[in-house]
Amino acid sequence: MIRQQLLARLRELPADARVITALDVPGLDEVAALAGRLGPGARCVKVGLELFSAAGPQAVRLMRDQGREVFLDLKYHDIPNTVAAAARQAVALGASFCTIHAQNGRRALAAAAEALAAAPVAANAPQGRRPALLAVTVLTSLTPEELQETGPGPDTLAERVARLARLAWESGCDGLVCSPADLPALRAKLGDDPLAVTPGVRPAGAAVGDQRRVATPAEAVAAGADFLVVGRPITRAEDPGAALGSIAAEIEDALSRRND
Ligand code: C5P
């Protein structure tokens, strides 16, 4: 599926499918229990490094068997041949999204994008969609000092985010994982086409935890986010299904205001 077609389909998804619930748990039993508490309303879930290291593709299959879309957040960073092969496995698993470090460079980004476009879509893929390839520019946990230590450069953190975002888009990625705070500048530079997925989202009044720069769901959508990754405000809520529902309602409202 070509990029424009995929982006158009993803942007047709309703608000409840725009909330990606982060399943940050250490095993298959725990994820089955959490999914039970979340209920069927959690239409899209994130399988990240912790859960994948513990339970592997079985965790993805379990979620797909329950009819949920999967954001497979393994942040590929390797040589072109290896990231392309990993991307093909994300297609085979029927994932809806996978992630790659923009630092991989142009050839590896393009190899992953081409592998995703060429691999036969899994029989159980939602709407026959291939996974969208999302690039991570600079991890939001990195400070400017750490950035200089690991990859000294003439540019500031914001300049590096912008440069890597452009590189990822030019190399065929479908969008970016970024902080809501970075979005206005990225939209100004790259336009409205790249898909934007933002973590660091907290409903008004929710505990911030270890996140530093947070935005409410409405603020993130107003800034140009298409999908939001939300973990603890949903998974640690007394009623996770209700917490998810109220975030989805806020997104729906913000999306209709944005489209006015
Ligand atoms: O619980 P919380 O809502 O903070 O979880 C957010 C999720 O998004 C976690 O799985 C975290 O690893 C992920 N994430 C993030 N910030 C980034 C990238 C990913 O919080 N910059």
Tab-separated table of C-alpha atoms and ligand atoms in Angstrom:
chain	number	residue	atom	x	y	z
A	1	MET	CA	0.000	0.000	0.000
A	2	ILE	CA	1.477	3.353	-0.992
A	3	ARG	CA	2.093	5.998	1.640
A	4	GLN	CA	-0.674	8.434	0.707
A	5	GLN	CA	-3.301	5.693	0.672
A	6	LEU	CA	-2.200	4.342	4.060
A	7	LEU	CA	-2.175	7.796	5.671
A	8	ALA	CA	-5.658	8.546	4.337
A	9	ARG	CA	-7.024	5.269	5.771
A	10	LEU	CA	-5.427	5.844	9.164
A	11	ARG	CA	-6.872	9.355	9.312
A	12	GLU	CA	-10.345	7.942	8.768
A	13	LEU	CA	-10.148	5.964	12.020
A	14	PRO	CA	-12.486	7.167	14.772
A	15	ALA	CA	-11.305	8.777	18.005
A	16	ASP	CA	-11.348	5.598	20.107
A	17	ALA	CA	-8.888	3.995	17.680
A	18	ARG	CA	-6.591	7.047	17.985
A	19	VAL	CA	-5.727	6.213	21.597
A	20	ILE	CA	-2.834	3.761	21.740
A	21	THR	CA	-2.848	2.162	25.195
A	22	ALA	CA	0.693	1.277	26.285
A	23	LEU	CA	0.808	-2.295	27.632
A	24	ASP	CA	3.881	-1.779	29.810
A	25	VAL	CA	3.759	-5.141	31.601
A	26	PRO	CA	6.349	-7.922	31.996
A	27	GLY	CA	4.639	-11.002	30.523
A	28	LEU	CA	1.842	-12.805	28.745
A	29	ASP	CA	-0.243	-13.494	31.864
A	30	GLU	CA	-0.018	-9.855	32.874
A	31	VAL	CA	-0.995	-8.622	29.416
A	32	ALA	CA	-3.973	-10.991	29.276
A	33	ALA	CA	-5.141	-9.686	32.662
A	34	LEU	CA	-4.632	-6.043	31.677
A	35	ALA	CA	-6.476	-6.539	28.375
A	36	GLY	CA	-9.376	-8.030	30.338
A	37	ARG	CA	-9.519	-4.942	32.565
A	38	LEU	CA	-9.303	-2.619	29.558
A	39	GLY	CA	-12.198	-4.302	27.777
A	40	PRO	CA	-12.924	-4.173	24.048
A	41	GLY	CA	-12.739	-0.352	23.950
A	42	ALA	CA	-8.926	-0.488	23.804
A	43	ARG	CA	-8.873	-0.799	20.039
A	44	CYS	CA	-5.194	-0.009	19.643
A	45	VAL	CA	-2.451	-1.140	22.030
A	46	LYS	CA	1.288	-0.674	22.237
A	47	VAL	CA	3.622	-3.652	22.610
A	48	GLY	CA	7.009	-2.238	23.563
A	49	LEU	CA	10.444	-3.522	24.461
A	50	GLU	CA	9.563	-4.850	27.920
A	51	LEU	CA	6.573	-6.944	26.870
A	52	PHE	CA	8.187	-8.055	23.600
A	53	SER	CA	11.376	-9.102	25.435
A	54	ALA	CA	9.253	-11.177	27.814
A	55	ALA	CA	6.595	-12.667	25.561
A	56	GLY	CA	7.696	-11.985	21.974
A	57	PRO	CA	5.327	-12.302	19.021
A	58	GLN	CA	2.842	-14.227	21.174
A	59	ALA	CA	1.906	-10.977	22.886
A	60	VAL	CA	1.203	-9.406	19.494
A	61	ARG	CA	-0.804	-12.439	18.343
A	62	LEU	CA	-2.883	-12.419	21.514
A	63	MET	CA	-3.816	-8.786	20.953
A	64	ARG	CA	-4.523	-9.344	17.256
A	65	ASP	CA	-6.699	-12.355	18.096
A	66	GLN	CA	-8.705	-10.046	20.358
A	67	GLY	CA	-9.225	-7.743	17.377
A	68	ARG	CA	-6.972	-4.950	18.656
A	69	GLU	CA	-4.613	-2.932	16.441
A	70	VAL	CA	-0.981	-3.237	17.524
A	71	PHE	CA	1.622	-0.490	17.730
A	72	LEU	CA	4.838	-2.538	17.737
A	73	ASP	CA	7.343	-0.205	19.362
A	74	LEU	CA	10.713	-1.908	18.965
A	75	LYS	CA	12.599	1.186	17.699
A	76	TYR	CA	14.699	-0.592	15.096
A	77	HIS	CA	18.331	0.566	14.923
A	78	ASP	CA	20.572	-1.647	12.800
A	79	ILE	CA	22.017	-2.118	9.313
A	80	PRO	CA	19.649	-1.787	6.310
A	81	ASN	CA	19.345	-5.537	5.706
A	82	THR	CA	18.439	-6.242	9.341
A	83	VAL	CA	15.892	-3.453	9.782
A	84	ALA	CA	14.231	-4.464	6.493
A	85	ALA	CA	13.992	-8.084	7.682
A	86	ALA	CA	12.550	-6.992	11.044
A	87	ALA	CA	10.017	-4.767	9.267
A	88	ARG	CA	8.869	-7.767	7.201
A	89	GLN	CA	8.172	-9.633	10.435
A	90	ALA	CA	6.048	-6.710	11.662
A	91	VAL	CA	3.991	-7.092	8.463
A	92	ALA	CA	3.636	-10.847	9.035
A	93	LEU	CA	2.377	-10.197	12.579
A	94	GLY	CA	-0.363	-7.885	11.304
A	95	ALA	CA	0.952	-4.869	13.245
A	96	SER	CA	-0.543	-1.479	12.402
A	97	PHE	CA	2.554	0.541	13.306
A	98	CYS	CA	6.256	-0.095	13.836
A	99	THR	CA	9.039	2.264	14.859
A	100	ILE	CA	12.600	2.994	13.737
A	101	HIS	CA	15.309	5.403	14.870
A	102	ALA	CA	15.812	8.161	12.311
A	103	GLN	CA	19.495	8.043	13.334
A	104	ASN	CA	19.672	4.809	11.296
A	105	GLY	CA	20.381	6.942	8.252
A	106	ARG	CA	18.821	7.274	4.834
A	107	ARG	CA	19.586	3.809	3.442
A	108	ALA	CA	18.263	1.861	6.431
A	109	LEU	CA	15.134	4.049	6.644
A	110	ALA	CA	14.452	3.535	2.961
A	111	ALA	CA	15.156	-0.217	3.217
A	112	ALA	CA	12.608	-0.567	6.029
A	113	ALA	CA	10.038	1.544	4.158
A	114	GLU	CA	10.518	-0.473	0.966
A	115	ALA	CA	10.293	-3.792	2.844
A	116	LEU	CA	6.995	-2.734	4.415
A	117	ALA	CA	5.559	-1.687	1.071
A	118	ALA	CA	6.658	-4.874	-0.715
A	119	ALA	CA	5.864	-7.596	1.857
A	120	PRO	CA	2.549	-9.433	1.445
A	121	VAL	CA	0.094	-7.991	3.966
A	122	ALA	CA	-0.920	-10.453	6.718
A	123	ALA	CA	-4.298	-12.099	6.217
A	124	ASN	CA	-5.475	-10.670	9.557
A	125	ALA	CA	-4.164	-7.116	9.002
A	126	PRO	CA	-6.794	-4.492	9.888
A	127	GLN	CA	-8.459	-3.217	6.671
A	128	GLY	CA	-5.680	-4.912	4.683
A	129	ARG	CA	-3.314	-2.164	5.831
A	130	ARG	CA	0.452	-2.650	6.056
A	131	PRO	CA	2.162	-1.262	9.185
A	132	ALA	CA	2.933	2.462	9.139
A	133	LEU	CA	6.629	3.165	9.684
A	134	LEU	CA	7.156	5.827	12.337
A	135	ALA	CA	10.526	7.430	12.981
A	136	VAL	CA	11.857	8.462	16.367
A	137	THR	CA	14.027	11.559	15.969
A	138	VAL	CA	15.698	12.354	19.304
A	139	LEU	CA	14.425	10.435	22.333
A	140	THR	CA	12.557	12.935	24.492
A	141	SER	CA	14.427	11.623	27.535
A	142	LEU	CA	17.767	12.941	26.179
A	143	THR	CA	19.109	16.229	27.525
A	144	PRO	CA	21.121	18.598	25.273
A	145	GLU	CA	24.245	17.611	27.268
A	146	GLU	CA	23.681	13.882	26.691
A	147	LEU	CA	23.024	14.578	23.021
A	148	GLN	CA	26.402	16.303	22.675
A	149	GLU	CA	28.082	13.385	24.480
A	150	THR	CA	26.666	10.716	22.196
A	151	GLY	CA	26.716	12.542	18.889
A	152	PRO	CA	28.351	15.957	19.063
A	153	GLY	CA	27.059	18.261	16.362
A	154	PRO	CA	26.800	21.890	15.421
A	155	ASP	CA	23.048	21.937	15.869
A	156	THR	CA	20.753	22.382	18.835
A	157	LEU	CA	18.384	19.675	20.028
A	158	ALA	CA	15.447	21.320	18.204
A	159	GLU	CA	17.463	21.628	14.981
A	160	ARG	CA	18.437	17.982	15.206
A	161	VAL	CA	14.821	16.899	15.710
A	162	ALA	CA	13.833	18.920	12.616
A	163	ARG	CA	16.729	17.580	10.519
A	164	LEU	CA	16.043	13.942	11.422
A	165	ALA	CA	12.312	14.374	10.865
A	166	ARG	CA	12.949	15.671	7.340
A	167	LEU	CA	15.370	12.834	6.627
A	168	ALA	CA	12.821	10.231	7.811
A	169	TRP	CA	10.021	11.721	5.707
A	170	GLU	CA	12.233	12.026	2.611
A	171	SER	CA	13.367	8.410	3.085
A	172	GLY	CA	9.830	7.052	2.883
A	173	CYS	CA	8.758	6.806	6.532
A	174	ASP	CA	5.030	7.393	7.084
A	175	GLY	CA	5.360	9.640	10.081
A	176	LEU	CA	6.997	10.430	13.386
A	177	VAL	CA	6.815	9.711	17.067
A	178	CYS	CA	7.267	13.060	18.771
A	179	SER	CA	6.428	15.169	21.773
A	180	PRO	CA	3.325	17.367	21.430
A	181	ALA	CA	5.664	20.297	22.136
A	182	ASP	CA	7.707	19.544	18.991
A	183	LEU	CA	4.677	19.256	16.741
A	184	PRO	CA	3.972	22.876	15.780
A	185	ALA	CA	7.564	23.324	14.527
A	186	LEU	CA	7.493	19.974	12.681
A	187	ARG	CA	4.138	20.719	11.045
A	188	ALA	CA	5.461	24.149	9.982
A	189	LYS	CA	8.484	22.497	8.322
A	190	LEU	CA	6.974	19.296	6.884
A	191	GLY	CA	3.303	20.169	6.460
A	192	ASP	CA	0.246	18.161	7.477
A	193	ASP	CA	1.040	14.903	5.657
A	194	PRO	CA	3.405	13.045	8.034
A	195	LEU	CA	1.521	10.978	10.582
A	196	ALA	CA	2.219	12.220	14.120
A	197	VAL	CA	2.018	9.926	17.136
A	198	THR	CA	2.607	11.607	20.485
A	199	PRO	CA	3.319	10.131	23.936
A	200	GLY	CA	3.584	12.282	27.062
A	201	VAL	CA	-0.173	12.800	27.162
A	202	ARG	CA	-1.970	13.462	30.428
A	203	PRO	CA	-5.655	14.298	30.815
A	204	ALA	CA	-6.108	17.486	32.879
A	205	GLY	CA	-5.596	16.632	36.565
A	206	ALA	CA	-3.925	13.232	35.949
A	207	ALA	CA	-0.639	12.333	37.674
A	208	VAL	CA	2.336	13.410	35.558
A	209	GLY	CA	4.648	10.655	36.914
A	210	ASP	CA	8.092	10.662	35.294
A	211	GLN	CA	6.968	12.557	32.195
A	212	ARG	CA	8.246	16.113	32.020
A	213	ARG	CA	6.696	17.937	29.096
A	214	VAL	CA	3.092	16.834	29.024
A	215	ALA	CA	0.024	17.941	27.079
A	216	THR	CA	-3.657	17.121	27.472
A	217	PRO	CA	-5.271	15.013	24.728
A	218	ALA	CA	-7.039	18.109	23.386
A	219	GLU	CA	-3.786	20.113	23.319
A	220	ALA	CA	-1.954	17.289	21.519
A	221	VAL	CA	-4.660	17.034	18.836
A	222	ALA	CA	-4.810	20.821	18.455
A	223	ALA	CA	-1.022	20.800	17.920
A	224	GLY	CA	-1.481	18.313	15.060
A	225	ALA	CA	-1.286	14.825	16.624
A	226	ASP	CA	-3.061	11.987	14.793
A	227	PHE	CA	-2.632	9.236	17.415
A	228	LEU	CA	-1.816	9.471	21.124
A	229	VAL	CA	0.143	6.929	23.191
A	230	VAL	CA	-1.243	6.825	26.721
A	231	GLY	CA	-0.087	4.421	29.403
A	232	ARG	CA	-0.591	4.899	33.125
A	233	PRO	CA	-3.526	7.358	33.008
A	234	ILE	CA	-5.475	4.435	31.507
A	235	THR	CA	-3.800	1.274	32.812
A	236	ARG	CA	-3.599	2.479	36.440
A	237	ALA	CA	-7.074	4.023	36.519
A	238	GLU	CA	-9.671	2.458	38.781
A	239	ASP	CA	-11.848	1.952	35.699
A	240	PRO	CA	-9.461	1.739	32.696
A	241	GLY	CA	-12.313	1.429	30.201
A	242	ALA	CA	-13.896	4.652	31.463
A	243	ALA	CA	-10.544	6.500	31.498
A	244	LEU	CA	-9.981	5.455	27.882
A	245	GLY	CA	-13.505	6.491	26.940
A	246	SER	CA	-13.109	9.978	28.335
A	247	ILE	CA	-9.761	10.458	26.526
A	248	ALA	CA	-11.393	9.268	23.276
A	249	ALA	CA	-14.258	11.738	23.786
A	250	GLU	CA	-11.752	14.566	24.297
A	251	ILE	CA	-9.933	13.547	21.100
A	252	GLU	CA	-13.170	13.389	19.128
A	253	ASP	CA	-14.100	16.864	20.248
A	254	ALA	CA	-10.626	18.253	19.458
A	255	LEU	CA	-10.558	16.548	16.032
A	256	SER	CA	-13.888	18.068	15.047
A	257	ARG	CA	-12.704	21.517	16.193
A	258	ARG	CA	-9.453	21.075	14.232
A	259	ASN	CA	-11.355	20.122	11.087
A	260	ASP	CA	-13.767	23.077	11.348
B	1	C5P	O1	2.471	5.818	31.254
B	1	C5P	P1	2.774	6.804	30.169
B	1	C5P	O2	1.537	7.455	29.576
B	1	C5P	O3	3.823	7.812	30.571
B	1	C5P	O4	3.390	5.884	29.003
B	1	C5P	C1	3.788	6.428	27.800
B	1	C5P	C2	4.320	5.353	26.899
B	1	C5P	O5	4.936	5.993	25.785
B	1	C5P	C3	5.392	4.466	27.528
B	1	C5P	O6	5.246	3.168	26.969
B	1	C5P	C4	6.698	5.107	27.100
B	1	C5P	O7	7.723	4.168	26.958
B	1	C5P	C5	6.310	5.678	25.730
B	1	C5P	N1	7.118	6.823	25.298
B	1	C5P	C6	7.208	8.000	26.002
B	1	C5P	N2	7.960	9.042	25.519
B	1	C5P	C7	8.610	8.908	24.374
B	1	C5P	C8	8.503	7.737	23.644
B	1	C5P	C9	7.754	6.699	24.139
B	1	C5P	O8	6.607	8.139	27.056
B	1	C5P	N3	9.293	9.930	23.916
